[in-house]
C-alpha angles and dihedrals in degrees: 000000000000089000091054091049093049091047091051091050092050093047095045094087088055091051091046091051090055092044094052091047088066096040122106119240093245091055096052094093097041114145111243094025118241112258088200129037099264108196088004123204136205094208091111093054091045087055089052092053093044100043114012106053094089090052091049090050091051092049090050092052092046092047095050092043091051091050092051095047093044095052093044091054103032101045097059090042091051090048091051093050094044103042110012094044098202123201109276093020092133092052091049091052089051091050091051089052092050091047090064090059095060109108113250094231091060091052090046092055090050092049091048093057092046095045091048091058093044095045095234100120116129094025134125094229088053092055092046092053093046094048090047091060087067096043101042098065090049090046093051092052092049093047092046092052093047098043091048086066094056108105113253088222089069095056093039090055089055090051091050088053089057102262118146124219094271093048091046091052094047101040103030113020101040096050092054092044095068095122094053092045091053091046095050092043093051095049092044091052093047092049092051093042094053099037116129105155097060092038095052093043101041103028106020096127103026132109093245104061120159126236094266088066090041089061091046093059090070091063115086137164094261104016135049117185095209098175090052091046093051094042089054090048091051092050092045090052094056099077092046092048093050092049092049092051093048096043102036097105092047091048093051090053094043097049093050093045112127093016092110125045126195 
């Protein structure tokens, strides 16, 4: 019973977001507030279709690009730390852990100075690279934990059959690392999809702004289009929700990988 009550409390903001997305502007300040969208309107969702689709497209490109770059960099690094055990591997793992503690705004300021000199401000590749700096350290740690649990006999058998390190990684390690790949990909996509700090700092005035900045354009000094804001938030939540539902069993296995040793 307590669990149901706590779940209801945690889900209430989601319900209220949906409720407000159907509420007319003149009903926003009703006292008491309407628990259901009385005289509901679709104006917020019409605003999404008319104004927010380019932002959603940009977020999708940035999210998929971040996933691709993160997996390409993190998977080989995790394999090297887990199975090749290079000199200084422990120190590198510690550095990756520390890197996740750096505040995003500090990284954003550093990227801004670099991008300004390189001329890549307000670009999709710039956002992908910036978002990947958050996802890659996490991805390396997840891959390292998972691949450490792969039996050495499996990789040694591939070596006996004549496979080199690259072939062993590609044909043996990656196929059995599906859970960790899905886990890293999901978190990388969610980080990129929900990013606001990098987007507002590195692409605040460009033509390729993500959905987080698309929502922000509805907020002004004297006017807040709350039904449009909430409708955009509802639509932006759909891809993340679908991915979480599809990938939940892989994520559970990937996050707990390496927690138990035989």
